[in-house]
Short mmCIF file of C-alpha atoms and ligand atoms in Angstrom, two decimals:
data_model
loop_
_atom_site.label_atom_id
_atom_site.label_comp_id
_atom_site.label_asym_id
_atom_site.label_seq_id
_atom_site.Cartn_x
_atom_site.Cartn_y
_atom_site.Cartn_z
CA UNK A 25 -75.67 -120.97 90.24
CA UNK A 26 -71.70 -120.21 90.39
CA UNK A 27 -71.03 -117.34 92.75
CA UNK A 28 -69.49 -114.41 91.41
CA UNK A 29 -65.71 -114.15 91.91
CA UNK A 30 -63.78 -110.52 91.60
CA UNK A 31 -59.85 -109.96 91.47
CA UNK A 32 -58.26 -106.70 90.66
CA UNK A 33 -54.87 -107.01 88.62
CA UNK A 34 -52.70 -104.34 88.11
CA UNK A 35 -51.25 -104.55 84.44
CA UNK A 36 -49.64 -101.35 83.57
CA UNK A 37 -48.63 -99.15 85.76
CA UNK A 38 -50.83 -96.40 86.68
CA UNK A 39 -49.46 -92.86 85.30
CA UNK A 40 -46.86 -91.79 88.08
CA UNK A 41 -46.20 -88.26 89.39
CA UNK A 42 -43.91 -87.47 86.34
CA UNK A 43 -46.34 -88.10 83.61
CA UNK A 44 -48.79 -85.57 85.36
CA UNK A 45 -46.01 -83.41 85.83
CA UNK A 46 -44.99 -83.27 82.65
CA UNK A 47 -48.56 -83.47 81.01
CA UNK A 48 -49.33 -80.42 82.92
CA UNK A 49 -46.00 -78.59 82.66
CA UNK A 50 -46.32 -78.99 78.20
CA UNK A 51 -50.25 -78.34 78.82
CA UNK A 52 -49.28 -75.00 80.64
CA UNK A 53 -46.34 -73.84 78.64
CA UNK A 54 -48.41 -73.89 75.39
CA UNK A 55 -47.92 -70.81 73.64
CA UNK A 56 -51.62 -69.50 72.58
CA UNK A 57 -54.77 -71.36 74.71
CA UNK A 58 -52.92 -72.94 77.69
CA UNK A 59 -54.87 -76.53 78.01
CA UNK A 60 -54.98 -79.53 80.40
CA UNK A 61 -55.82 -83.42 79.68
CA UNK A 62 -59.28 -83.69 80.80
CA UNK A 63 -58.24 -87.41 82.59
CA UNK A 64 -56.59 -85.99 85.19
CA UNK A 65 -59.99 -84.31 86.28
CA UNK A 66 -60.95 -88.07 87.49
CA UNK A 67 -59.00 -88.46 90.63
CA UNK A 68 -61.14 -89.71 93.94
CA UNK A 69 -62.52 -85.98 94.58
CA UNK A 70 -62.95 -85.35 90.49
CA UNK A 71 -64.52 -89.20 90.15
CA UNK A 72 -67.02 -88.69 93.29
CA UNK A 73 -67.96 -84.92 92.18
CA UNK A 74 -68.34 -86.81 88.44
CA UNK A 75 -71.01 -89.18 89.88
CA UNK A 76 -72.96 -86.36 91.60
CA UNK A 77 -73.08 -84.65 87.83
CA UNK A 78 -74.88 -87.58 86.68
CA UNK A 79 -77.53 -86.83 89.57
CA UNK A 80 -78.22 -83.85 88.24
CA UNK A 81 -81.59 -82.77 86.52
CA UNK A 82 -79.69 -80.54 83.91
CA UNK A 83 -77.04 -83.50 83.07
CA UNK A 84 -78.77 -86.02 81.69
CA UNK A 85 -76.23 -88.54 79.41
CA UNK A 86 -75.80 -91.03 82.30
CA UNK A 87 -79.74 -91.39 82.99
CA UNK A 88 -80.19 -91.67 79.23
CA UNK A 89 -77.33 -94.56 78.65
CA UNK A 90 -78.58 -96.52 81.56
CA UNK A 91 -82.49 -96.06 80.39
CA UNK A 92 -81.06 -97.67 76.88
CA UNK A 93 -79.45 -100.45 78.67
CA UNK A 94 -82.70 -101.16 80.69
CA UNK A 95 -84.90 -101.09 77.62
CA UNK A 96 -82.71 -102.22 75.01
CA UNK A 97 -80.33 -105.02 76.38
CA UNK A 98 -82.00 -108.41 75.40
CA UNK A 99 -82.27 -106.89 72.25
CA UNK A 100 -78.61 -106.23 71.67
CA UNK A 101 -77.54 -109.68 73.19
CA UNK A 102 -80.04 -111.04 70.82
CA UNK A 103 -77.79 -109.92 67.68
CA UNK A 104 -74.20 -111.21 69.43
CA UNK A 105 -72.05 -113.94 68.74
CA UNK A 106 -72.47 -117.08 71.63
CA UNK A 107 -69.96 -116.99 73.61
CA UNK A 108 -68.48 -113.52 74.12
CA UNK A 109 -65.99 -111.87 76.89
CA UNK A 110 -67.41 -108.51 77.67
CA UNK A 111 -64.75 -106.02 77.88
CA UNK A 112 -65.44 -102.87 79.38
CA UNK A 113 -63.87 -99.29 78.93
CA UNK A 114 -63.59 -96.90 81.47
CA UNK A 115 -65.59 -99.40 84.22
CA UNK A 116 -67.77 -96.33 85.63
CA UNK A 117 -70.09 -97.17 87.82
CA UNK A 118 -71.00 -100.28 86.79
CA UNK A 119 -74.94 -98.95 87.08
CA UNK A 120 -75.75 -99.64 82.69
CA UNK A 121 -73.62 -102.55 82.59
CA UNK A 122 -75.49 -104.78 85.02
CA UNK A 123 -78.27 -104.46 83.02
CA UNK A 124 -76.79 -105.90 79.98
CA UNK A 125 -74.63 -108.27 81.73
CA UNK A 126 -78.20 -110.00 83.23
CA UNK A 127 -79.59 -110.12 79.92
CA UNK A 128 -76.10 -111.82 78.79
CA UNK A 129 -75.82 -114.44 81.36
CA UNK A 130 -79.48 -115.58 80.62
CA UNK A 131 -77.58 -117.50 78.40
CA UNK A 132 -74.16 -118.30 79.28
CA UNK A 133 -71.57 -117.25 81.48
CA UNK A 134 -69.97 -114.30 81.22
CA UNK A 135 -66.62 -113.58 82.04
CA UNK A 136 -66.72 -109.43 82.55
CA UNK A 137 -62.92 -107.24 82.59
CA UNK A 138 -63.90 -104.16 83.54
CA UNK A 139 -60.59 -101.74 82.31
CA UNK A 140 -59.92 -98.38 84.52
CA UNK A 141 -56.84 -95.99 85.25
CA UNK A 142 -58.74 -95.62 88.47
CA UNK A 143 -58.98 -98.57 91.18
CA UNK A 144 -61.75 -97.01 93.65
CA UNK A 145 -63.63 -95.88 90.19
CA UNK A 146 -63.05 -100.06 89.36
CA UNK A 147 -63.61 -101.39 93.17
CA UNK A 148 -67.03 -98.77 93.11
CA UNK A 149 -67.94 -101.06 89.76
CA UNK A 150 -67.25 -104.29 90.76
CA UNK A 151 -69.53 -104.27 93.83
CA UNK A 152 -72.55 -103.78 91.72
CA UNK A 153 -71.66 -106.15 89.46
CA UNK A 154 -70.36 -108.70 90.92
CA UNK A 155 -73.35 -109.50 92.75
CA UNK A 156 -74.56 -110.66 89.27
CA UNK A 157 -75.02 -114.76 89.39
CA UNK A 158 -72.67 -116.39 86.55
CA UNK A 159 -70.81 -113.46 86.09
CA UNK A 160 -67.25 -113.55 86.74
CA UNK A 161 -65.25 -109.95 87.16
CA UNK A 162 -61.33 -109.43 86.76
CA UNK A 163 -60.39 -105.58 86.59
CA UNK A 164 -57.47 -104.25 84.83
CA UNK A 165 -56.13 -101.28 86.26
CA UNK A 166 -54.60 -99.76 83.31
CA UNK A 167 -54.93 -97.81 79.97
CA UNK A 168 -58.25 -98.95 77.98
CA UNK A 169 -55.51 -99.79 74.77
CA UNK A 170 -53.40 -101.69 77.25
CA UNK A 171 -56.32 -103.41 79.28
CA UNK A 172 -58.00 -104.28 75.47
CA UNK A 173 -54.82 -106.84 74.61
CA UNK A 174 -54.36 -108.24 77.79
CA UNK A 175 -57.78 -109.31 77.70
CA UNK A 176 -57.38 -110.38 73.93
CA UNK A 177 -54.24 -112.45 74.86
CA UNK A 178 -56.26 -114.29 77.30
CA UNK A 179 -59.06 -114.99 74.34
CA UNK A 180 -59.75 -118.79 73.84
CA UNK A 181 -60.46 -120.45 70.33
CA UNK A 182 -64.06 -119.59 69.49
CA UNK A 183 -64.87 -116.73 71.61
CA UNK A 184 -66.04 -113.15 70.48
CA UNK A 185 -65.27 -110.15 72.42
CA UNK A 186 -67.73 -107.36 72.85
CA UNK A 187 -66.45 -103.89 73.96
CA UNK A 188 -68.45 -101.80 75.76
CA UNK A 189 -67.57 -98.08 75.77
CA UNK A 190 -70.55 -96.52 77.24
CA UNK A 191 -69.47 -93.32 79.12
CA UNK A 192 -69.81 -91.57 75.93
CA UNK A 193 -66.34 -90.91 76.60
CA UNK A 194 -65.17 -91.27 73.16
CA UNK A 195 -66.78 -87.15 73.00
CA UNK A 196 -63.68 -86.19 74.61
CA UNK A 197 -61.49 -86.84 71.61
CA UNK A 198 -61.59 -84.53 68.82
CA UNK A 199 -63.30 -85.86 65.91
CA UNK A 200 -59.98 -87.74 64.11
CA UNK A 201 -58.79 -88.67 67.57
CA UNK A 202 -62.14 -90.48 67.73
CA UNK A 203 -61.47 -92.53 64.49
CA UNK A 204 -58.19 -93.20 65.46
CA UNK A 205 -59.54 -94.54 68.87
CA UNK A 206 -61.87 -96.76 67.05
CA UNK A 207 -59.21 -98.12 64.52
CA UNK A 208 -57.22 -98.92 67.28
CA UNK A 209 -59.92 -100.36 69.15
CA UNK A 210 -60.53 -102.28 65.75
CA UNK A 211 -56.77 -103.64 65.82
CA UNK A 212 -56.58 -106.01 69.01
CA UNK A 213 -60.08 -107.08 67.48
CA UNK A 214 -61.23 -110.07 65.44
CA UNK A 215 -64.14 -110.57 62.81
CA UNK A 216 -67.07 -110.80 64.16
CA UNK A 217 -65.97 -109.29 67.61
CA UNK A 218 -68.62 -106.08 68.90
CA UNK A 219 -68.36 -102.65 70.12
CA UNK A 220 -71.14 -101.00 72.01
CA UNK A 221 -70.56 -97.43 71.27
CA UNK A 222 -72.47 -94.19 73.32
CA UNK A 223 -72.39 -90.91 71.95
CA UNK A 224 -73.70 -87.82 73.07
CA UNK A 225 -76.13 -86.41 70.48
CA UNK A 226 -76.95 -82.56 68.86
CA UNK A 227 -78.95 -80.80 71.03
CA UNK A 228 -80.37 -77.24 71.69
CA UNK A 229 -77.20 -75.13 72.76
CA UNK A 230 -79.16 -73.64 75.44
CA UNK A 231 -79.49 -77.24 77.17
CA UNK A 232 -75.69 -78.62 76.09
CA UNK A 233 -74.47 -75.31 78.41
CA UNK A 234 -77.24 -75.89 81.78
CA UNK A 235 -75.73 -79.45 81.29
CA UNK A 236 -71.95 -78.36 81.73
CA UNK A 237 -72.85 -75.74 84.31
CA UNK A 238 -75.50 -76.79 86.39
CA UNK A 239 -76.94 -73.82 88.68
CA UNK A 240 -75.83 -75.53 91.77
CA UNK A 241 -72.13 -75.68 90.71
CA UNK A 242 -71.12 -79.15 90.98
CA UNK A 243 -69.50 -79.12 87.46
CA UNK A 244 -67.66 -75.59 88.30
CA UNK A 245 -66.55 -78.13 91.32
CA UNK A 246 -65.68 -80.58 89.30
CA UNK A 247 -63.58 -78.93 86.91
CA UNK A 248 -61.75 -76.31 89.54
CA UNK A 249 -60.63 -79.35 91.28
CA UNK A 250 -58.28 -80.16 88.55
CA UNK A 251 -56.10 -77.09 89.55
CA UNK A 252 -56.78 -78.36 93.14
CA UNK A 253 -55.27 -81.83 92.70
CA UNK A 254 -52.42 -80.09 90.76
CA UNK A 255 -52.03 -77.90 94.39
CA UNK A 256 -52.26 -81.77 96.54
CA UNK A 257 -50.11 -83.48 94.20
CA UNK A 258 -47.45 -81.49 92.45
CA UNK A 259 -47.27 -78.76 95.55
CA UNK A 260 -49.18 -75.85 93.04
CA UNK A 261 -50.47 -72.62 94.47
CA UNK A 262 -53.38 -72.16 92.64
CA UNK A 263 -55.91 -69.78 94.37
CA UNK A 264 -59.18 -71.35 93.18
CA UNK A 265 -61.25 -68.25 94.15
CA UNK A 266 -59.40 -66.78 91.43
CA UNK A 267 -60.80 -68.95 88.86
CA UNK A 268 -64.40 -69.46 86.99
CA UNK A 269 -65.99 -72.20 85.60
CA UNK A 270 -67.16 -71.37 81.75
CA UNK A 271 -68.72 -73.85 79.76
CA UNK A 272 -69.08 -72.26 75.98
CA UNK A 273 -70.45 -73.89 73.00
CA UNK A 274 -67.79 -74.26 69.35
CA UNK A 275 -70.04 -74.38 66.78
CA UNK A 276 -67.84 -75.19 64.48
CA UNK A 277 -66.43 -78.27 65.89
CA UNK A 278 -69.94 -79.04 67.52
CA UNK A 279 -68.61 -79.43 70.94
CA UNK A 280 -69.15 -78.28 74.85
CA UNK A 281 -65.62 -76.89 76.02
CA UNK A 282 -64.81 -76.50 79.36
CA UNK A 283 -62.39 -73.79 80.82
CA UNK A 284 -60.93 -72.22 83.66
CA UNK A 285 -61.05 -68.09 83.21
CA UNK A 286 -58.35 -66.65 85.28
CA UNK A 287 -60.29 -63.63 87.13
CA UNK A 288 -57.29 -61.55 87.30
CA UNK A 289 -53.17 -61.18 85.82
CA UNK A 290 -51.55 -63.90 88.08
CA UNK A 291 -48.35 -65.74 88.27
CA UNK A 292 -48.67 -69.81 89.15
CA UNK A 293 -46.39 -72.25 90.87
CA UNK A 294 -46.32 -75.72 90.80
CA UNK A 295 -43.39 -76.81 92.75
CA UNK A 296 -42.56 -80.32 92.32
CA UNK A 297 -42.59 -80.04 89.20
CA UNK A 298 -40.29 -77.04 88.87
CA UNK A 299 -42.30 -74.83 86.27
CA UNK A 300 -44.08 -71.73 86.90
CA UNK A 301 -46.35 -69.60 84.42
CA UNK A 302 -48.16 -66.32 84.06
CA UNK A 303 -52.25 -66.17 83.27
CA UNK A 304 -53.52 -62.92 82.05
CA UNK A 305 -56.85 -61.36 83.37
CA UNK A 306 -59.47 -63.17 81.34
CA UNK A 307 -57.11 -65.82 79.75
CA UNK A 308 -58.50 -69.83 80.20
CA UNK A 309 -57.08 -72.98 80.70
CA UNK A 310 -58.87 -75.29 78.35
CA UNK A 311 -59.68 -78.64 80.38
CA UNK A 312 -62.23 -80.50 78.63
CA UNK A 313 -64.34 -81.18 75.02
CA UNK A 314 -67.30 -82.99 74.87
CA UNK A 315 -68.19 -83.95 71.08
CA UNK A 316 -71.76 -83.65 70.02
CA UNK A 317 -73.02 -85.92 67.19
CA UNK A 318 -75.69 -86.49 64.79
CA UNK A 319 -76.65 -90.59 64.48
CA UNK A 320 -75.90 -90.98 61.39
CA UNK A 321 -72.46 -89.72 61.79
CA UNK A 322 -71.74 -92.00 64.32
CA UNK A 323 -72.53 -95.09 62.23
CA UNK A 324 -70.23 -93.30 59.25
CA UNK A 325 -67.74 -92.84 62.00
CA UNK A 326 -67.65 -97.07 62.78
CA UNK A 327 -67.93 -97.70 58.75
CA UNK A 328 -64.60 -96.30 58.14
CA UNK A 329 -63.08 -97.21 60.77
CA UNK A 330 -63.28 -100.68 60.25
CA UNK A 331 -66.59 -101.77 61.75
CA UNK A 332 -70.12 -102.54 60.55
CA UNK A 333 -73.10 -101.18 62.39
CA UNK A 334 -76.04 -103.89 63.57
CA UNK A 335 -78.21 -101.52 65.02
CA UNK A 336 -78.30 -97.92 67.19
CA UNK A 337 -80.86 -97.14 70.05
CA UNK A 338 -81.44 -93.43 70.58
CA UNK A 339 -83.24 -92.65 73.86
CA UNK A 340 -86.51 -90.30 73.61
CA UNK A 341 -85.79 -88.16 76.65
CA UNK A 342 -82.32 -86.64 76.00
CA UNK A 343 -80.82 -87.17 72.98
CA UNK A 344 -78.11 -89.95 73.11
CA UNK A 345 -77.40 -93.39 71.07
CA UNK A 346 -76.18 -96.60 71.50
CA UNK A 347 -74.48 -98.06 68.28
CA UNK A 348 -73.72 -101.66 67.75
CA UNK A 349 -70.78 -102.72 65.42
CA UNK A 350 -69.31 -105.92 64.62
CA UNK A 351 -65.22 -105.23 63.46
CA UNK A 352 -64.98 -106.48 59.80
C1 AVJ R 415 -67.68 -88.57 81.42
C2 AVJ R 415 -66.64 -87.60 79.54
C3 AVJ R 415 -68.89 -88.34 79.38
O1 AVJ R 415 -68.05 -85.20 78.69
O2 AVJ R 415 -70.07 -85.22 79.46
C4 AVJ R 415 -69.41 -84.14 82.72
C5 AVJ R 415 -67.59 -85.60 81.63
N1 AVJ R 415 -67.67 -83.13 82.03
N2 AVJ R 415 -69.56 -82.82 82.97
C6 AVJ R 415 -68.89 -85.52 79.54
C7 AVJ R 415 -68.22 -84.33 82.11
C8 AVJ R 415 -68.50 -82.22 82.56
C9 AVJ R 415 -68.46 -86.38 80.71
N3 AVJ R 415 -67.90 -87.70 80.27
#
């Protein structure tokens, strides 16, 4: 058996200082709900806190996606194209993916690009999966856009791609974000390429909100130390205390939102990047959506956007689906 090989390359930069700075200054100085990008809560502290959400009993996408993998990996490898590159999005912890990565190098080997803005989330990754036999793992610190062509520049005659993008991440776009996402996705891909898709499904309210705000308060952790990192890296003087964590329901957009209530009237600097802003008593800073779908939607969602769906695994424990499509 070859032995597994792993190499980290750095394509694209990774988003400097300014870029936050600026994200955060136009995300602040929004007139109506004031609102932050919700990557930025992924630094090492928001990345670690993340995995400890997925421990949770009340949280239970991660558990679901990986039980799918377990259960329902031969069968998706059995409907690929021979050979494909498996290109990951947002590398996580690498947990699901070994399970369909054995099941893929049962019968060839598999060259795996794992693609993450964050290194230690991609090191973290790369140690459980590496260990695979026949798998071979290059990471691509970088954008998942930019980390998708590289890897579809380095393509050779005859092989499919298949992109995984299993953190259900694609929930954090608004619903024509999403699309767009997918149609770009569907751009640096060929005929015949895949996409393994995970979506959060519809589920009682009352279970979405325990999910977002656990009783023990790792998600209120999570999110507050967004306005933390903001105090490390761009010198802010956000008093955390003053903060809480609410986690509210839109029906209408069928989404969990996450905000920061400001607990009192209170003016904020953030030095290095020269800005400063007032919050009233009561008034949030939007950080976060997580889209909710039904499974049919999802497989309208791939349809017109380019893709064909070959089959979608919905676990029976906590509502979530895995949707294979093949770009047209
Ligand atoms: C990693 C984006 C899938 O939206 O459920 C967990 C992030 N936020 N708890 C999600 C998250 C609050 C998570 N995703």
């Amino acid at each position: 058996m070859a032995s597994a090989s792993m190499l980290v390359t750095a394509t694209a930069a990774t988003p400097g200082l300014s870029e936050f700075a600026s994200d955060v200054v136009a995300g602040l100085s929004r007139p109506g709900q004031k609102e932050l990008p919700s990557k930025y809560l992924y630094d090492d502290v928001g990345s670690a806190l993340f995995d400890a959400i997925c421990l949770l009993p009340e949280y239970g996408l991660s558990r679901a996606g990986m039980r799918l993998l377990q259960h329902h990996s031969a069968e998706v490898v059995a409907r690929l194209p021979n050979p494909v590159v498996v290109v990951e999005l947002g590398s996580g912890s690498g947990q699901k993916t070994r399970w369909l990565l054995k099941a893929l190098a049962r019968r060839q080997r598999v060259n795996y690009y794992p693609i993450d803005i964050s290194s230690s989330a991609l090191w973290r990754g790369q140690q459980v999966v590496g260990q695979i036999d026949w798998v071979r793992v290059l990471g691509f610190v970088c954008a998942y856009l930019d980390g998708l062509r590289a890897v579809a520049a380095r393509r050779r005659d005859g092989a499919h791609m298949l992109v995984l993008f299993l953190g259900s991440t694609i929930g954090n776009f608004d619903r024509p974000a999403g699309d767009q996402f997918l149609r770009d996705v569907r751009k640096t891909l060929q005929p015949g390429d895949a996409l393994l898709l995970a979506t959060d499904l519809e589920k009682p309210i009352a279970e979405l909100l325990l999910a977002y705000d656990d009783p023990a308060g790792v998600t209120a952790a999570f999110n507050k130390n967004l306005l933390a990192r903001i105090n490390r890296e761009l010198d802010g003087d956000f008093d955390l205390a003053q903060f809480d964590h609410v986690a509210r329901y839109d029906e209408r957009h069928r989404r969990v939102e996450m905000h920061l209530r400001s607990k009192s009237c209170q003016r904020i600097a953030i030095r290095k990047a020269g800005f400063w802003c007032h919050l009233d008593e009561g008034e949030s800073i939007w950080t976060e959506s997580s889209h909710k779908y039904d499974p049919e939607e999802v497989i309208t969602m791939g349809e017109r956007t380019g893709y064909r769906c070959a089959g979608q695994w919905i676990d029976s424990e906590w509502a979530f689906a895995q949707s294979l499509f093949f770009a047209l």
